[in-house]
mmCIF file of C-alpha atoms in Angstrom:
data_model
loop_
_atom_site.group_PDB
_atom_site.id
_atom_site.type_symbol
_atom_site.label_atom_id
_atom_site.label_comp_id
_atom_site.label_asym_id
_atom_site.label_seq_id
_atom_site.Cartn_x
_atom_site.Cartn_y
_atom_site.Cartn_z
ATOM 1 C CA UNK A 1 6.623 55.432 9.909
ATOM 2 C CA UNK A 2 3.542 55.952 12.336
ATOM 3 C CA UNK A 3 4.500 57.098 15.586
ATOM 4 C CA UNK A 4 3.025 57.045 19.223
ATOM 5 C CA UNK A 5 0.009 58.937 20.318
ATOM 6 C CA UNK A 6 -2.581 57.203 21.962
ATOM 7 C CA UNK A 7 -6.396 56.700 21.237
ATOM 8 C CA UNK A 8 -5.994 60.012 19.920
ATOM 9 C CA UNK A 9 -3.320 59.830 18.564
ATOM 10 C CA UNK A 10 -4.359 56.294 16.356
ATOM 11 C CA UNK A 11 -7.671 58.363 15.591
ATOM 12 C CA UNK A 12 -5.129 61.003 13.908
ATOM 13 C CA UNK A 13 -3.296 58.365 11.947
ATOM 14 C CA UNK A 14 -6.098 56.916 10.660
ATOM 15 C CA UNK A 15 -7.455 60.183 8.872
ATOM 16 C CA UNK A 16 -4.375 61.138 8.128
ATOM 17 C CA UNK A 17 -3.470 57.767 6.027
ATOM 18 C CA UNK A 18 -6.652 57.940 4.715
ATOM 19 C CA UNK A 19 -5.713 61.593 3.070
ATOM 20 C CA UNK A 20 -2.552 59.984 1.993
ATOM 21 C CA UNK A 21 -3.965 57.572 -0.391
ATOM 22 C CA UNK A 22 -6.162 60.021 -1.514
ATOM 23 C CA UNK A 23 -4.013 62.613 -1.959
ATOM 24 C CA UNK A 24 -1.359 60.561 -3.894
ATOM 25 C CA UNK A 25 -3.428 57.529 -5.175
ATOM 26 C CA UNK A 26 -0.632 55.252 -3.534
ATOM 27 C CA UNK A 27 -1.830 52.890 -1.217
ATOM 28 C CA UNK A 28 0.242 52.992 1.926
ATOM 29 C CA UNK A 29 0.137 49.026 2.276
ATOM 30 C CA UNK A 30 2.875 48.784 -0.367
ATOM 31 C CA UNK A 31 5.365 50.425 1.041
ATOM 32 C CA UNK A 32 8.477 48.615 1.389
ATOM 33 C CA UNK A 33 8.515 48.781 5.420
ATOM 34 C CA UNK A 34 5.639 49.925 7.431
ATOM 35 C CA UNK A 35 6.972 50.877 10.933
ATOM 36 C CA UNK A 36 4.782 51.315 13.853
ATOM 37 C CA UNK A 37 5.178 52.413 16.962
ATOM 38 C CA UNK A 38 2.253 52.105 19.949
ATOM 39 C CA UNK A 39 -0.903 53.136 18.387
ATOM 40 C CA UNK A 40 0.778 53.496 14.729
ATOM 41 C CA UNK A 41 1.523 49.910 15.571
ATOM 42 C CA UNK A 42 -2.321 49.340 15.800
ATOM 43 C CA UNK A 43 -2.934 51.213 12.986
ATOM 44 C CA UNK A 44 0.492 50.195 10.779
ATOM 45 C CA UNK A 45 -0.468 46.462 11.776
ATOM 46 C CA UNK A 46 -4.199 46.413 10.345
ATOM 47 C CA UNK A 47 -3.288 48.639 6.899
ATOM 48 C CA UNK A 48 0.052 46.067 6.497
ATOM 49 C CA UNK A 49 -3.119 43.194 7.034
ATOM 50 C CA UNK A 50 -5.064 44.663 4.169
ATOM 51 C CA UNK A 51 -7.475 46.268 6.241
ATOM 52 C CA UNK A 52 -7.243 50.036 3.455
ATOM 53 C CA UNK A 53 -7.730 53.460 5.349
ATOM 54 C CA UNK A 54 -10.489 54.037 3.873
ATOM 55 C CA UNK A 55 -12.482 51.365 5.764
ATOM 56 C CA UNK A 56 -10.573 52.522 8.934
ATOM 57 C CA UNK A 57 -12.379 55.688 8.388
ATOM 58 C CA UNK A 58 -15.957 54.388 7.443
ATOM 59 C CA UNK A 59 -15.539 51.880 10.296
ATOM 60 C CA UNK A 60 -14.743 54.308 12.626
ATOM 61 C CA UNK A 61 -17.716 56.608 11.754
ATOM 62 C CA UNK A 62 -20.122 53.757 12.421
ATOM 63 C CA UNK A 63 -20.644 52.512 8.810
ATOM 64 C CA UNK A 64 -21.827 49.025 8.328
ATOM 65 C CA UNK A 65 -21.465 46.695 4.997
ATOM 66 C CA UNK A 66 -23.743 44.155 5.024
ATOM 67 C CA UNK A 67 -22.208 40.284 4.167
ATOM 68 C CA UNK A 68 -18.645 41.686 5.456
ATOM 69 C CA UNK A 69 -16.508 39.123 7.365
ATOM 70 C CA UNK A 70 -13.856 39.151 9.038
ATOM 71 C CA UNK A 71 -11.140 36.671 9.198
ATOM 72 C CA UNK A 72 -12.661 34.169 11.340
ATOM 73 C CA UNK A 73 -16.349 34.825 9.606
ATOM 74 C CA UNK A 74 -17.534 37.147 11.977
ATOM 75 C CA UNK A 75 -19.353 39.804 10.918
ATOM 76 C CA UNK A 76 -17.005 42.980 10.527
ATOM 77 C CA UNK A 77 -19.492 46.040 11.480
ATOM 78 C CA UNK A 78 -19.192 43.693 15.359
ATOM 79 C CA UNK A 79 -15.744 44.682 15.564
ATOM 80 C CA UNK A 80 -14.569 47.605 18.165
ATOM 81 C CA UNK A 81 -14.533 50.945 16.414
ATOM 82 C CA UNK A 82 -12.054 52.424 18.578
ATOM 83 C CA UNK A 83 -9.180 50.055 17.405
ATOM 84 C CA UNK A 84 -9.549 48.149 20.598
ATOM 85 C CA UNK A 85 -9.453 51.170 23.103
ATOM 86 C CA UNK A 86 -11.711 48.976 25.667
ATOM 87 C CA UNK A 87 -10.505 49.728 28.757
ATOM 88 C CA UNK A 88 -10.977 46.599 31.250
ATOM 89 C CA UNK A 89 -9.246 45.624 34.368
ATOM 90 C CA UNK A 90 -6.318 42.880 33.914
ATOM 91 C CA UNK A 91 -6.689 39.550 35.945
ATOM 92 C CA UNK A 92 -3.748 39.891 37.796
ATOM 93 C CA UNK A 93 -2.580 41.452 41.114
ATOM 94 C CA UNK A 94 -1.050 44.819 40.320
ATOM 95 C CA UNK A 95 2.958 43.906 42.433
ATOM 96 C CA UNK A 96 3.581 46.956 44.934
ATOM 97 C CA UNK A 97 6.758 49.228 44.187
ATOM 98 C CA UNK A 98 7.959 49.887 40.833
ATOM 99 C CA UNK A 99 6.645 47.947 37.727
ATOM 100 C CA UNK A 100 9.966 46.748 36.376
ATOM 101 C CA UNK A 101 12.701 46.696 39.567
ATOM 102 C CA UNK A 102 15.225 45.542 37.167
ATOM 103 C CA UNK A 103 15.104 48.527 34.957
ATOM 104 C CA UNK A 104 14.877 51.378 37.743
ATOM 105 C CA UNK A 105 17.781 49.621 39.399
ATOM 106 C CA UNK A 106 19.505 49.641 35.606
ATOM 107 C CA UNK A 107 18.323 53.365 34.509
ATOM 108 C CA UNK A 108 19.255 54.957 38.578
ATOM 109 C CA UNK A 109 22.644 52.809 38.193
ATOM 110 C CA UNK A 110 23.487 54.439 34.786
ATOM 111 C CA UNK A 111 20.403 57.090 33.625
ATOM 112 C CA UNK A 112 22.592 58.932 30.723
ATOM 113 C CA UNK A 113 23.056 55.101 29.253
ATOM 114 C CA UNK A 114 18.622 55.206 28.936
ATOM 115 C CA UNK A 115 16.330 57.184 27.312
ATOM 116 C CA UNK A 116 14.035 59.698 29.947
ATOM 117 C CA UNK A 117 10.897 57.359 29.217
ATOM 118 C CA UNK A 118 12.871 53.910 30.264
ATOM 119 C CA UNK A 119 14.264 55.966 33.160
ATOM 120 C CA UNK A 120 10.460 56.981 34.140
ATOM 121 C CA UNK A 121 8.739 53.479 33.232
ATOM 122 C CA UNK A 122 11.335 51.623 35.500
ATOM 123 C CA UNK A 123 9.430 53.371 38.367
ATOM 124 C CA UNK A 124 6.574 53.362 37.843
ATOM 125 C CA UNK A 125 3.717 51.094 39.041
ATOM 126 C CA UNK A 126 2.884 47.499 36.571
ATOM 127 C CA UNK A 127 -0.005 48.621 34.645
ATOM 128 C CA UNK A 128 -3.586 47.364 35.681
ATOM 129 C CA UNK A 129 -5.487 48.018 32.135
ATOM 130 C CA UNK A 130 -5.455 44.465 30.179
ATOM 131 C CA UNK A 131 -4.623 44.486 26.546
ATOM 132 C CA UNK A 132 -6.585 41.534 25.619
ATOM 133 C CA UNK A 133 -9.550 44.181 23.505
ATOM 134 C CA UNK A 134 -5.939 45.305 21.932
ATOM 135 C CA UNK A 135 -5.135 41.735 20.607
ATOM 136 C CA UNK A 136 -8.467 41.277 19.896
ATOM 137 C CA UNK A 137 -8.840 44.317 17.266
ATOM 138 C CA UNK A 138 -5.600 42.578 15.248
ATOM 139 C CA UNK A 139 -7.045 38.759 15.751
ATOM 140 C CA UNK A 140 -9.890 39.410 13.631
ATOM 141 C CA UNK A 141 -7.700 40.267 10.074
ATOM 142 C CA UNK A 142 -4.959 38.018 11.314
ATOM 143 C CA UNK A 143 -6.043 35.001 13.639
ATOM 144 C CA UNK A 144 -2.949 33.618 14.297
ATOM 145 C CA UNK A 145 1.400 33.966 13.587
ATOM 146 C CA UNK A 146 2.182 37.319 11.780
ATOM 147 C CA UNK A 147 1.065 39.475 8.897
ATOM 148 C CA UNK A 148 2.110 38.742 5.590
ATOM 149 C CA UNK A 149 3.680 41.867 4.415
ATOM 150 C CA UNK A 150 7.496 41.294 4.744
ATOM 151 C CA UNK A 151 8.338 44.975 6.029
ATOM 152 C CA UNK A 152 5.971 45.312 9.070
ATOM 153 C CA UNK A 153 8.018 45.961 12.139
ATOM 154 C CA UNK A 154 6.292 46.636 15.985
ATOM 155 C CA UNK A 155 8.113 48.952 18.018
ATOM 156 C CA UNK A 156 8.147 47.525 21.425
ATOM 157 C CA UNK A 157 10.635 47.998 24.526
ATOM 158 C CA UNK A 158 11.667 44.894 26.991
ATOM 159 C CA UNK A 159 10.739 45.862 30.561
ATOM 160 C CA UNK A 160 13.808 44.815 31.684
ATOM 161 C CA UNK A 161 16.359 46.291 29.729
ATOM 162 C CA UNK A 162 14.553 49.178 27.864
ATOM 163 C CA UNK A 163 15.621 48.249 25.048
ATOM 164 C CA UNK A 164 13.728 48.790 21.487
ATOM 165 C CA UNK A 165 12.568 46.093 19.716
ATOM 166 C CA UNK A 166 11.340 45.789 15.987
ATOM 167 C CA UNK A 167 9.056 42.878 16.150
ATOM 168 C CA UNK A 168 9.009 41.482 12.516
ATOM 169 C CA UNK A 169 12.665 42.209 11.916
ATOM 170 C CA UNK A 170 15.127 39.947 11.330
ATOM 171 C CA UNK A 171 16.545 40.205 14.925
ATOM 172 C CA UNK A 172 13.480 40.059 16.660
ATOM 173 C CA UNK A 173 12.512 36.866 18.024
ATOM 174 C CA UNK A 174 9.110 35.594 16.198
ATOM 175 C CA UNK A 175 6.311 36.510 18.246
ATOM 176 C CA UNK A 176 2.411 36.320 17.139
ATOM 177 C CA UNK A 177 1.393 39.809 15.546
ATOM 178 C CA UNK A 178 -1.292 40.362 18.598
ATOM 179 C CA UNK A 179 1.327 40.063 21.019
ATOM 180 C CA UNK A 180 3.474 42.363 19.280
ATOM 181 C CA UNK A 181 0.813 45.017 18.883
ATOM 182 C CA UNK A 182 -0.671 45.104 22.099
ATOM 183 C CA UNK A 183 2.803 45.127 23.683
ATOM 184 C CA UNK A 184 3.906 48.205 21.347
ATOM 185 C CA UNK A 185 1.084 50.071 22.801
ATOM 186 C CA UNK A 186 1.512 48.799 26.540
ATOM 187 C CA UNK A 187 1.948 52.315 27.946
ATOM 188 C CA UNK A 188 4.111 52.068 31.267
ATOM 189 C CA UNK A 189 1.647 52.228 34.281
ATOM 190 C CA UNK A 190 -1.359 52.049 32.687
ATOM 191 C CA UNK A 191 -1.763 48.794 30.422
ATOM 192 C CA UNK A 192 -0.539 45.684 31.861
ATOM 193 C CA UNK A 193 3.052 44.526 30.040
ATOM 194 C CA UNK A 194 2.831 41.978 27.546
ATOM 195 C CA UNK A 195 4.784 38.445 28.051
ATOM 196 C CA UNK A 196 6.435 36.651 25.376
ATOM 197 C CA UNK A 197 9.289 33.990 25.330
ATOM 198 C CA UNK A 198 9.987 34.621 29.307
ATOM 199 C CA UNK A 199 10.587 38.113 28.835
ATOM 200 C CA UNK A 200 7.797 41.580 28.998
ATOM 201 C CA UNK A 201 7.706 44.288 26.669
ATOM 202 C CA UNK A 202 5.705 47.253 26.913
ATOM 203 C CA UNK A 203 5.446 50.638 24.936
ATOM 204 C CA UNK A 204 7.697 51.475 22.092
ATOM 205 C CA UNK A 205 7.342 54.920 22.708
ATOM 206 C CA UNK A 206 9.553 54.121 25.992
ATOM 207 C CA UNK A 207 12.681 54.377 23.632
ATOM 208 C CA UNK A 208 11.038 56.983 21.421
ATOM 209 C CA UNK A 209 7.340 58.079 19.817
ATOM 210 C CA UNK A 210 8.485 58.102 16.756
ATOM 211 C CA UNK A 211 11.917 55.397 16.541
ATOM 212 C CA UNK A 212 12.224 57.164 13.142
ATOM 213 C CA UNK A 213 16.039 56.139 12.571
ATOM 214 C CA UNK A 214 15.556 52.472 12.740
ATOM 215 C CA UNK A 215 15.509 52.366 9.003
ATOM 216 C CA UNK A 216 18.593 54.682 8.730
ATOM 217 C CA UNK A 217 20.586 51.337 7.094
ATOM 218 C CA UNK A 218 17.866 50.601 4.785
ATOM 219 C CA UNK A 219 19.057 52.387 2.095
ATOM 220 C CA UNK A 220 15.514 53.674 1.450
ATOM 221 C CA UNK A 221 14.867 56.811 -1.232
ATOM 222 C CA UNK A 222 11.983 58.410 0.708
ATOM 223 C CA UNK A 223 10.655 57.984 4.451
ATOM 224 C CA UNK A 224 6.885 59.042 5.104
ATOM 225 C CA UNK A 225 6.972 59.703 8.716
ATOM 226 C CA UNK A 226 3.411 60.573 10.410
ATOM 227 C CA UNK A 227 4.079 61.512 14.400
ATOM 228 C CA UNK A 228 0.774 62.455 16.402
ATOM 229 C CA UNK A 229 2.798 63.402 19.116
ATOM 230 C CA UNK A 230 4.637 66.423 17.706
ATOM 231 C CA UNK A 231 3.662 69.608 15.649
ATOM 232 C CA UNK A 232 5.140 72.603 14.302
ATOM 233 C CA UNK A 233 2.496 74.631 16.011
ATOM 234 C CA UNK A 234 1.648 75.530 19.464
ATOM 235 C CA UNK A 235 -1.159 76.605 21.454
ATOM 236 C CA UNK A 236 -0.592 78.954 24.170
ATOM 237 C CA UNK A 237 -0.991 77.046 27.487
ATOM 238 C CA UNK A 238 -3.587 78.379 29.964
ATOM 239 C CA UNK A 239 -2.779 76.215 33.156
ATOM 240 C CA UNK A 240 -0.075 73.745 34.561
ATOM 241 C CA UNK A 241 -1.808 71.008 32.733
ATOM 242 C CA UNK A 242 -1.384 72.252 29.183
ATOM 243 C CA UNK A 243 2.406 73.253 29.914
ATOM 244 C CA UNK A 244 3.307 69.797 30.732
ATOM 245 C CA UNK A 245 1.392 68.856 27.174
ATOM 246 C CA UNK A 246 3.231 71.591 25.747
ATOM 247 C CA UNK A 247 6.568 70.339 27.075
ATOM 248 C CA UNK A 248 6.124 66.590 26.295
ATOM 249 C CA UNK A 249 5.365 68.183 22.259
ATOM 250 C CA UNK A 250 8.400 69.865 22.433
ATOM 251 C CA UNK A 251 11.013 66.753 23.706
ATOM 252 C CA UNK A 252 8.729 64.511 20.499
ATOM 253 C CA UNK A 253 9.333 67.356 17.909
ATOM 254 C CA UNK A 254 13.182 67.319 19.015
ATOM 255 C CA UNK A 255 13.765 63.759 19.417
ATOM 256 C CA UNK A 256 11.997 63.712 16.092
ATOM 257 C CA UNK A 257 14.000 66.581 14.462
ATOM 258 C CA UNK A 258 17.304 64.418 15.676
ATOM 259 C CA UNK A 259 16.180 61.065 13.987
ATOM 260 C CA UNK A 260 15.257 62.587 10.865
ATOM 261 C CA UNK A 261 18.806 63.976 10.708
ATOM 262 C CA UNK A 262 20.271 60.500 11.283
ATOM 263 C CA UNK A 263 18.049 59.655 8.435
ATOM 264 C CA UNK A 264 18.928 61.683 6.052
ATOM 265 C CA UNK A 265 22.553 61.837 6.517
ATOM 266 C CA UNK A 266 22.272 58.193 5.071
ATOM 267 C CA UNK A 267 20.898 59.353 1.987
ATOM 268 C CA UNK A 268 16.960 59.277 2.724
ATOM 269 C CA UNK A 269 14.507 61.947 1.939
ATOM 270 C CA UNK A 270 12.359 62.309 4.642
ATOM 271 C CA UNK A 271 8.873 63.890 4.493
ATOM 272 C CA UNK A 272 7.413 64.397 8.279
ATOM 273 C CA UNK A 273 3.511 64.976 9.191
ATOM 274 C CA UNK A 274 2.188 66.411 11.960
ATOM 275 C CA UNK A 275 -0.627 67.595 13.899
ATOM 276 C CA UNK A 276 -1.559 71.298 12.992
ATOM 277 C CA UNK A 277 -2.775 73.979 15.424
ATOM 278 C CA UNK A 278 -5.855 73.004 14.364
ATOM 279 C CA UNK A 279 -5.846 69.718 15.161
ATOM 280 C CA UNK A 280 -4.134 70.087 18.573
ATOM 281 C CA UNK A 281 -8.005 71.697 19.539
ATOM 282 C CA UNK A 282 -9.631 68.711 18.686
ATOM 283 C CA UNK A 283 -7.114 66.475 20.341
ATOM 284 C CA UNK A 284 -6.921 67.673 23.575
ATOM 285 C CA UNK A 285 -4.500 66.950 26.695
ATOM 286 C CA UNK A 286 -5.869 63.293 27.153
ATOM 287 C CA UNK A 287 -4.566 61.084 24.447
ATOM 288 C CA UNK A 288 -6.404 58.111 25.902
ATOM 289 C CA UNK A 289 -9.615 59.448 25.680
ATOM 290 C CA UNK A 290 -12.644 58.074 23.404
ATOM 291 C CA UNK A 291 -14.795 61.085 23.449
ATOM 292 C CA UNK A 292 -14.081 62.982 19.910
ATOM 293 C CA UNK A 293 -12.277 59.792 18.582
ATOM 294 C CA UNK A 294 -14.106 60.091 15.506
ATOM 295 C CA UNK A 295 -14.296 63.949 15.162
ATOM 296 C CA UNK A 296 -10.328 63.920 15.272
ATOM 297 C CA UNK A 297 -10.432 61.301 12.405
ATOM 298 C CA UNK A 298 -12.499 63.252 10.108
ATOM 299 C CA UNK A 299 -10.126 66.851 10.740
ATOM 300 C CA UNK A 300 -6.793 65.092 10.135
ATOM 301 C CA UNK A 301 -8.453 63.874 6.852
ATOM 302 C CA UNK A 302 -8.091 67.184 5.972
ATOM 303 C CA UNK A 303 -5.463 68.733 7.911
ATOM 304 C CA UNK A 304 -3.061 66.397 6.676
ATOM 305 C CA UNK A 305 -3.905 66.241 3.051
ATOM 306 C CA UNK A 306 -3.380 70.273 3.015
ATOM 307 C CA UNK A 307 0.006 69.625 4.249
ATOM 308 C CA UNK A 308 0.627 66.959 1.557
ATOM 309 C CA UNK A 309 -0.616 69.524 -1.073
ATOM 310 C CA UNK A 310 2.538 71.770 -0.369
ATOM 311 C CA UNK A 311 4.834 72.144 -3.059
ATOM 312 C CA UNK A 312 7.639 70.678 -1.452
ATOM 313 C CA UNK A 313 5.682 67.396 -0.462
ATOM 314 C CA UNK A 314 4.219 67.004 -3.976
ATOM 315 C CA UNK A 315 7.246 67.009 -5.384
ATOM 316 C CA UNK A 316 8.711 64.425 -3.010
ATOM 317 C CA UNK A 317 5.796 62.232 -3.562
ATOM 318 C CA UNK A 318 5.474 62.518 -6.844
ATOM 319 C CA UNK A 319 7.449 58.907 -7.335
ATOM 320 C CA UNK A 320 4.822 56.723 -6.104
ATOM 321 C CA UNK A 321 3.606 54.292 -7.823
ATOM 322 C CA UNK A 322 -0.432 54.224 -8.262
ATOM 323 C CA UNK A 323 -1.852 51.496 -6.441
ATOM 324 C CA UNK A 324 -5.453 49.554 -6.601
ATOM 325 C CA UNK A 325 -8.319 52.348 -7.210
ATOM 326 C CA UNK A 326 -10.931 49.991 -4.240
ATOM 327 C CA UNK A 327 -7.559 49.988 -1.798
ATOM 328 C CA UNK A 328 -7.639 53.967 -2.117
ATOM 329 C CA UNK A 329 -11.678 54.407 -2.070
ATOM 330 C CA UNK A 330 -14.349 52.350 -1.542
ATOM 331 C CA UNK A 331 -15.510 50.345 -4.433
ATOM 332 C CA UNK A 332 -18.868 51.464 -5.528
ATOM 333 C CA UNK A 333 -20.123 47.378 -5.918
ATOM 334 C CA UNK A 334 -21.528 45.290 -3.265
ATOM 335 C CA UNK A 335 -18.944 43.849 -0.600
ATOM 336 C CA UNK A 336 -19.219 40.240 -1.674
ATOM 337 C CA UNK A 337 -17.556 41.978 -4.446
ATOM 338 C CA UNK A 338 -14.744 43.669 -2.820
ATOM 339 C CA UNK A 339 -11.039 42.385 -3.333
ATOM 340 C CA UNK A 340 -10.607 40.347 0.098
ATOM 341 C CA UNK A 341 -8.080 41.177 2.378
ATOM 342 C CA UNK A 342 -4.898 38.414 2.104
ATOM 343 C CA UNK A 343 -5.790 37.097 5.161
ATOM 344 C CA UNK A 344 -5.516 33.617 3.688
ATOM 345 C CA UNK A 345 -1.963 34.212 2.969
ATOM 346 C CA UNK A 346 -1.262 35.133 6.219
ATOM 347 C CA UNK A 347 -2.825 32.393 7.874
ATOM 348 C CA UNK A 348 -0.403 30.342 5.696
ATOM 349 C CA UNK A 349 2.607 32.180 6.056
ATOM 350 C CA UNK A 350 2.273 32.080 10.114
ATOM 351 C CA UNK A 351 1.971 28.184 10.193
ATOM 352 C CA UNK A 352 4.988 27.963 7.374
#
């Protein structure tokens, strides 16, 4: 499970999957289900693609491999290394009043029968930030149709309703994995919502950052759950600002604490990661900014694999299986070399 956060948030993820697999030699591809919401989405989509954290991390830090393709022949080291935080203007009109009429109307009619973030995204204005860099960041390990891992779900809401939406379930309706991604992360009044089939979608994290109890009727042994937008640790506030940061920690780490308990009452270990003190410095109050993307990478490398060194974790992750040594580091031989990404396979299984 990779919950909502932002740039920042995505940045956190990424160093903090990267200490996973290095932590546990598991690579966090095979998981059974990879569930994203908004920028776990992002992140969930491209691991799920075969894109390993490791390369997230190199790529991310400006490394280039020379002869490194992508999967449309492009050269990799060209792609965005913000996972497609370009912020550009959307080529639409931006409608005056509230962005989704339908769902303020709904959520002022009956607010107790919506979550706080559907009540607040009803209102407020269509976003005016296009998503396009968003679907371009997933286009280039998976041109067209969907991934080919069968457990990849996209936490998205419909603008209408506010109403969740696992994108790769078996209930969703089949949607290309660029749509799906970029309308996960389609914050409310910021990015523009995302159309498909007739109907928008924006932001998962409108039902929830973290939508950790949609597997509570998998029957699954152990749940890895990383949420950027919580922690166990606080920083006093200084000004207004930082208490409303403060307060928006708090409502994740309880909405958090209340899925995980759904969880587990269905027989589901649960082992939750979260920022540390620490990390909340680097972070910041702006989750949409670029400026210490890369800086916030590097400490949740190893913030998060101290956390997974704690007794407690160890033992719960002691189970997992040990997956391919070049998925978990990178393979010291050229990158013609390197075990390919099954972007072929994808490309199939979309057009199946």
């Amino acid at each position: 499970m990779l919950g909502a956060g932002g740039v920042i948030g995505g940045a956190w993820l990424t160093g903090g999957l990267h200490a996973l697999a290095q932590e546990t030699g598991w690579d966090p591809a095979a998981a059974d289900y990879i569930v994203g919401t908004s920028a776990g989405s992002m992140i969930g989509a491209l691991c799920a693609a075969g894109v390993p954290p490791w390369f997230m991390v190199a790529h991310s830090g400006g490394a280039t491999f020379d002869g490194l393709l992508d999967a449309s022949g492009r050269p990799a080291a060209a792609a965005d290394r913000s996972a497609g935080a370009v912020f550009k203007l959307e080529k639409a009109l931006p409608p005056i009043g509230p962005g989704s009429w339908k769902l303020a109307l709904k959520s002022l009619a009956n607010p107790r029968g919506h979550t706080p973030g559907a009540v607040l995204s009803g209102w407020l204005p269509r976003g005016i930030i296009s998503t396009e860099p968003l679907k371009e960041t997933i286009r280039r390990v998976v041109p067209h149709g969907w991934c080919s891992h069968p457990g990849l779900w996209v936490m998205a809401c419909d603008y209408t309703t506010g109403r969740r939406v696992a994108f790769g379930s078996e209930r969703a309706p089949g949607v290309e994995l660029a749509d799906a991604v970029a309308a996960s992360c389609a914050i409310p009044g910021f990015y523009h919502p995302v159309t498909m089939h007739g109907r928008r979608y924006v932001d998962g994290g409108m039902h929830s950052p973290s939508n950790l109890d949609v597997l509570r009727h998998k029957g699954l042994d152990l749940v890895i759950c990383m949420n950027p937008t919580s922690s166990l640790h606080s920083i006093p506030p200084k000004h207004p600002v930082e208490r409303l940061h403060a307060f928006m920690r708090n409502a994740s780490g309880r909405r958090l604490g209340s899925e995980r308990k759904r969880l587990e009452e269905h027989g589901t270990e649960v082992v939750v990661v979260q920022p540390t003190a620490e990390d909340l410095e680097i972070m910041g109050g702006n989750l949409m900014s670029r400026r210490r993307r890369h800086e916030v990478v590097e400490l949740a490398t190893r913030t998060v694999a101290r956390q997974l060194r704690q007794p407690a974790v160890r033992r719960a992750l002691a189970g997992l299986p040990p997956g391919d040594p070049d998925r978990i580091r990178q393979p010291q031989k050229p990158p013609s070399e390197w075990p390919q990404p099954d972007w072929a396979a994808a490309a199939e299984s979309s057009a199946a």
